[in-house]
Amino acid sequence: MELEVVWFVVIAFLWLGYLFLEGFDFGVGMLLPVLGRNDTERRVMINTIGPVWDGNEVWIIVAGGATFAAFPAWYAGLFSAAYLPLLFVLLALIGRGVAFEYRGKVDSQRWRRAWDKVIVIGSTVPPIGIGFVIASTVLGLPLDADGNRVGSAFAAFRWDTLLGALAVTGFSLLHGAVFIALKTDGDIRRRARRLATAILPVAILPVAAFAVLVQVRHGSEWTYVPLAVTVGAVLVAWWRIAAGREGQAFAALGVAITGTVVTLFGALFPDVLPSTLDAAHSLTVDNAASGDYTLTVMTWVAAFGTPAVLVYQGWTYWVFRKRIKTSHIPAPHTAQQVSS
């Protein structure tokens, strides 16, 4: 397999990891005022992601860095069209991180409610922006013969890219509800399970619509297979969460997002950024890639570094695998941290 193809697969895998891990992360933040009926319950919800939220964000940094190094033309064409949404994503992530750290610094309901709003906003804006970016790269942008984006800064804002934004947001909301049911106990767990069962058809609808749209426009015969897997996994997730088997439902959603990413990037290949003006202007794994030397060095670095990162992050989830209950939460004090 050529290194250009290897790195296309690696970047797709990085996006998969980000959507799966940061998806429930964002969902927990969006559902903070919905499932957390008092400060203790909201602290339980925050503590479910307290040890892992910052590690989850690393996946998008690595995905962006790998794209820049392996496919600089892809990076330039895509990110130049996404300056505005990515700016809002960055500001939201900064505010979200600050809110996690500062929420418990002052023993005041008013103070905590203000930071809770920042968490909700900081968890809602990023999936919208990330969904827009993914939709733009899969569905294409107006590119000229030199691979440069043409048109205004809003040329990429179309109904189909907005559908992609809605798809990632809906998945994150559902994924977060299932994760809360998996990681908590008592009333929060029961409310999260009921909510996940109720919203699944609505939340997953834009995901299915976007995947079908991509399949119809760019898909091939083999990409019907991961699309079918996605549909089956969603039905299994609905069945298992309704039966109170949160772990199985969570795993099924993991299979669903895997099938979706395989469908999207499988339909995209060998393009990395299609041109909506002329297919001949599209960026591909061949004309957008770096040189062989760069890709070789990156491959060796990734071969040694990636397993270590995966083992460490897996160990983190294993250490913090137990459910959290309200009885585990101490009384608020000014030194409270997000991971307390």
PDB file of N, CA and C in Angstrom, residues 112-156:
ATOM      1  N   ARG A 112     -21.614  29.238  39.802  1.00  0.00           N
ATOM      2  CA  ARG A 112     -21.630  27.942  39.132  1.00  0.00           C
ATOM      3  C   ARG A 112     -22.611  27.924  37.960  1.00  0.00           C
ATOM      4  N   ARG A 113     -23.765  28.571  38.124  1.00  0.00           N
ATOM      5  CA  ARG A 113     -24.724  28.608  37.011  1.00  0.00           C
ATOM      6  C   ARG A 113     -24.149  29.342  35.811  1.00  0.00           C
ATOM      7  N   ALA A 114     -23.396  30.399  36.057  1.00  0.00           N
ATOM      8  CA  ALA A 114     -22.779  31.147  34.954  1.00  0.00           C
ATOM      9  C   ALA A 114     -21.792  30.266  34.192  1.00  0.00           C
ATOM     10  N   TRP A 115     -20.951  29.519  34.912  1.00  0.00           N
ATOM     11  CA  TRP A 115     -19.993  28.649  34.251  1.00  0.00           C
ATOM     12  C   TRP A 115     -20.678  27.452  33.593  1.00  0.00           C
ATOM     13  N   ASP A 116     -21.795  27.012  34.158  1.00  0.00           N
ATOM     14  CA  ASP A 116     -22.562  25.932  33.519  1.00  0.00           C
ATOM     15  C   ASP A 116     -23.036  26.348  32.132  1.00  0.00           C
ATOM     16  N   LYS A 117     -23.448  27.605  32.005  1.00  0.00           N
ATOM     17  CA  LYS A 117     -23.870  28.101  30.694  1.00  0.00           C
ATOM     18  C   LYS A 117     -22.704  28.098  29.708  1.00  0.00           C
ATOM     19  N   VAL A 118     -21.519  28.441  30.191  1.00  0.00           N
ATOM     20  CA  VAL A 118     -20.333  28.411  29.330  1.00  0.00           C
ATOM     21  C   VAL A 118     -20.042  26.981  28.883  1.00  0.00           C
ATOM     22  N   ILE A 119     -20.209  26.023  29.791  1.00  0.00           N
ATOM     23  CA  ILE A 119     -19.990  24.613  29.442  1.00  0.00           C
ATOM     24  C   ILE A 119     -20.973  24.168  28.364  1.00  0.00           C
ATOM     25  N   VAL A 120     -22.237  24.548  28.510  1.00  0.00           N
ATOM     26  CA  VAL A 120     -23.251  24.162  27.531  1.00  0.00           C
ATOM     27  C   VAL A 120     -22.921  24.753  26.159  1.00  0.00           C
ATOM     28  N   ILE A 121     -22.616  26.045  26.136  1.00  0.00           N
ATOM     29  CA  ILE A 121     -22.272  26.694  24.865  1.00  0.00           C
ATOM     30  C   ILE A 121     -20.993  26.094  24.287  1.00  0.00           C
ATOM     31  N   GLY A 122     -19.995  25.893  25.160  1.00  0.00           N
ATOM     32  CA  GLY A 122     -18.720  25.343  24.718  1.00  0.00           C
ATOM     33  C   GLY A 122     -18.801  23.898  24.275  1.00  0.00           C
ATOM     34  N   SER A 123     -19.891  23.211  24.617  1.00  0.00           N
ATOM     35  CA  SER A 123     -20.089  21.829  24.186  1.00  0.00           C
ATOM     36  C   SER A 123     -21.014  21.725  22.980  1.00  0.00           C
ATOM     37  N   THR A 124     -21.724  22.799  22.659  1.00  0.00           N
ATOM     38  CA  THR A 124     -22.668  22.789  21.539  1.00  0.00           C
ATOM     39  C   THR A 124     -22.038  23.330  20.259  1.00  0.00           C
ATOM     40  N   VAL A 125     -21.247  24.379  20.382  1.00  0.00           N
ATOM     41  CA  VAL A 125     -20.647  24.997  19.199  1.00  0.00           C
ATOM     42  C   VAL A 125     -19.645  24.076  18.492  1.00  0.00           C
ATOM     43  N   PRO A 126     -18.730  23.387  19.207  1.00  0.00           N
ATOM     44  CA  PRO A 126     -17.739  22.567  18.505  1.00  0.00           C
ATOM     45  C   PRO A 126     -18.309  21.476  17.605  1.00  0.00           C
ATOM     46  N   PRO A 127     -19.278  20.656  18.055  1.00  0.00           N
ATOM     47  CA  PRO A 127     -19.781  19.641  17.112  1.00  0.00           C
ATOM     48  C   PRO A 127     -20.429  20.244  15.871  1.00  0.00           C
ATOM     49  N   ILE A 128     -21.030  21.422  16.004  1.00  0.00           N
ATOM     50  CA  ILE A 128     -21.588  22.094  14.832  1.00  0.00           C
ATOM     51  C   ILE A 128     -20.468  22.458  13.859  1.00  0.00           C
ATOM     52  N   GLY A 129     -19.405  23.073  14.383  1.00  0.00           N
ATOM     53  CA  GLY A 129     -18.287  23.474  13.533  1.00  0.00           C
ATOM     54  C   GLY A 129     -17.547  22.289  12.942  1.00  0.00           C
ATOM     55  N   ILE A 130     -17.306  21.254  13.753  1.00  0.00           N
ATOM     56  CA  ILE A 130     -16.593  20.073  13.266  1.00  0.00           C
ATOM     57  C   ILE A 130     -17.417  19.352  12.208  1.00  0.00           C
ATOM     58  N   GLY A 131     -18.726  19.272  12.424  1.00  0.00           N
ATOM     59  CA  GLY A 131     -19.586  18.654  11.423  1.00  0.00           C
ATOM     60  C   GLY A 131     -19.534  19.398  10.103  1.00  0.00           C
ATOM     61  N   PHE A 132     -19.467  20.711  10.180  1.00  0.00           N
ATOM     62  CA  PHE A 132     -19.354  21.522   8.967  1.00  0.00           C
ATOM     63  C   PHE A 132     -18.045  21.230   8.234  1.00  0.00           C
ATOM     64  N   VAL A 133     -16.952  21.101   8.979  1.00  0.00           N
ATOM     65  CA  VAL A 133     -15.648  20.838   8.359  1.00  0.00           C
ATOM     66  C   VAL A 133     -15.640  19.475   7.680  1.00  0.00           C
ATOM     67  N   ILE A 134     -16.148  18.457   8.373  1.00  0.00           N
ATOM     68  CA  ILE A 134     -16.174  17.112   7.791  1.00  0.00           C
ATOM     69  C   ILE A 134     -17.062  17.084   6.549  1.00  0.00           C
ATOM     70  N   ALA A 135     -18.222  17.732   6.635  1.00  0.00           N
ATOM     71  CA  ALA A 135     -19.121  17.770   5.476  1.00  0.00           C
ATOM     72  C   ALA A 135     -18.470  18.487   4.306  1.00  0.00           C
ATOM     73  N   SER A 136     -17.712  19.531   4.586  1.00  0.00           N
ATOM     74  CA  SER A 136     -17.054  20.280   3.509  1.00  0.00           C
ATOM     75  C   SER A 136     -16.018  19.435   2.782  1.00  0.00           C
ATOM     76  N   THR A 137     -15.251  18.655   3.532  1.00  0.00           N
ATOM     77  CA  THR A 137     -14.217  17.851   2.880  1.00  0.00           C
ATOM     78  C   THR A 137     -14.805  16.664   2.122  1.00  0.00           C
ATOM     79  N   VAL A 138     -15.935  16.141   2.589  1.00  0.00           N
ATOM     80  CA  VAL A 138     -16.533  14.985   1.924  1.00  0.00           C
ATOM     81  C   VAL A 138     -17.357  15.407   0.708  1.00  0.00           C
ATOM     82  N   LEU A 139     -18.103  16.502   0.839  1.00  0.00           N
ATOM     83  CA  LEU A 139     -18.983  16.941  -0.246  1.00  0.00           C
ATOM     84  C   LEU A 139     -18.314  17.906  -1.207  1.00  0.00           C
ATOM     85  N   GLY A 140     -17.208  18.527  -0.770  1.00  0.00           N
ATOM     86  CA  GLY A 140     -16.436  19.351  -1.685  1.00  0.00           C
ATOM     87  C   GLY A 140     -16.615  20.845  -1.495  1.00  0.00           C
ATOM     88  N   LEU A 141     -15.692  21.569  -2.104  1.00  0.00           N
ATOM     89  CA  LEU A 141     -15.665  23.026  -2.064  1.00  0.00           C
ATOM     90  C   LEU A 141     -15.413  23.554  -3.477  1.00  0.00           C
ATOM     91  N   PRO A 142     -15.733  24.814  -3.751  1.00  0.00           N
ATOM     92  CA  PRO A 142     -15.424  25.388  -5.069  1.00  0.00           C
ATOM     93  C   PRO A 142     -13.917  25.629  -5.217  1.00  0.00           C
ATOM     94  N   LEU A 143     -13.245  24.763  -5.970  1.00  0.00           N
ATOM     95  CA  LEU A 143     -11.801  24.849  -6.173  1.00  0.00           C
ATOM     96  C   LEU A 143     -11.495  25.139  -7.634  1.00  0.00           C
ATOM     97  N   ASP A 144     -10.487  25.967  -7.865  1.00  0.00           N
ATOM     98  CA  ASP A 144     -10.087  26.242  -9.242  1.00  0.00           C
ATOM     99  C   ASP A 144      -9.037  25.219  -9.697  1.00  0.00           C
ATOM    100  N   ALA A 145      -8.462  25.453 -10.867  1.00  0.00           N
ATOM    101  CA  ALA A 145      -7.515  24.488 -11.437  1.00  0.00           C
ATOM    102  C   ALA A 145      -6.245  24.348 -10.615  1.00  0.00           C
ATOM    103  N   ASP A 146      -5.927  25.359  -9.793  1.00  0.00           N
ATOM    104  CA  ASP A 146      -4.741  25.305  -8.942  1.00  0.00           C
ATOM    105  C   ASP A 146      -5.041  24.741  -7.562  1.00  0.00           C
ATOM    106  N   GLY A 147      -6.277  24.318  -7.345  1.00  0.00           N
ATOM    107  CA  GLY A 147      -6.644  23.770  -6.044  1.00  0.00           C
ATOM    108  C   GLY A 147      -6.968  24.815  -5.010  1.00  0.00           C
ATOM    109  N   ASN A 148      -7.124  26.062  -5.428  1.00  0.00           N
ATOM    110  CA  ASN A 148      -7.436  27.146  -4.503  1.00  0.00           C
ATOM    111  C   ASN A 148      -8.948  27.339  -4.401  1.00  0.00           C
ATOM    112  N   ARG A 149      -9.401  27.618  -3.190  1.00  0.00           N
ATOM    113  CA  ARG A 149     -10.829  27.868  -3.008  1.00  0.00           C
ATOM    114  C   ARG A 149     -11.197  29.205  -3.632  1.00  0.00           C
ATOM    115  N   VAL A 150     -12.331  29.247  -4.304  1.00  0.00           N
ATOM    116  CA  VAL A 150     -12.821  30.474  -4.917  1.00  0.00           C
ATOM    117  C   VAL A 150     -14.166  30.829  -4.291  1.00  0.00           C
ATOM    118  N   GLY A 151     -14.553  32.078  -4.447  1.00  0.00           N
ATOM    119  CA  GLY A 151     -15.822  32.519  -3.877  1.00  0.00           C
ATOM    120  C   GLY A 151     -15.620  33.203  -2.539  1.00  0.00           C
ATOM    121  N   SER A 152     -16.719  33.572  -1.921  1.00  0.00           N
ATOM    122  CA  SER A 152     -16.682  34.302  -0.658  1.00  0.00           C
ATOM    123  C   SER A 152     -16.379  33.364   0.501  1.00  0.00           C
ATOM    124  N   ALA A 153     -16.225  33.960   1.674  1.00  0.00           N
ATOM    125  CA  ALA A 153     -15.966  33.167   2.883  1.00  0.00           C
ATOM    126  C   ALA A 153     -17.152  32.302   3.257  1.00  0.00           C
ATOM    127  N   PHE A 154     -18.317  32.592   2.682  1.00  0.00           N
ATOM    128  CA  PHE A 154     -19.522  31.832   3.002  1.00  0.00           C
ATOM    129  C   PHE A 154     -19.910  30.857   1.899  1.00  0.00           C
ATOM    130  N   ALA A 155     -18.994  30.649   0.940  1.00  0.00           N
ATOM    131  CA  ALA A 155     -19.306  29.767  -0.188  1.00  0.00           C
ATOM    132  C   ALA A 155     -19.534  28.326   0.256  1.00  0.00           C
ATOM    133  N   ALA A 156     -18.903  27.943   1.360  1.00  0.00           N
ATOM    134  CA  ALA A 156     -19.037  26.561   1.833  1.00  0.00           C
ATOM    135  C   ALA A 156     -20.285  26.343   2.676  1.00  0.00           C
TER     136      ALA A 156
END
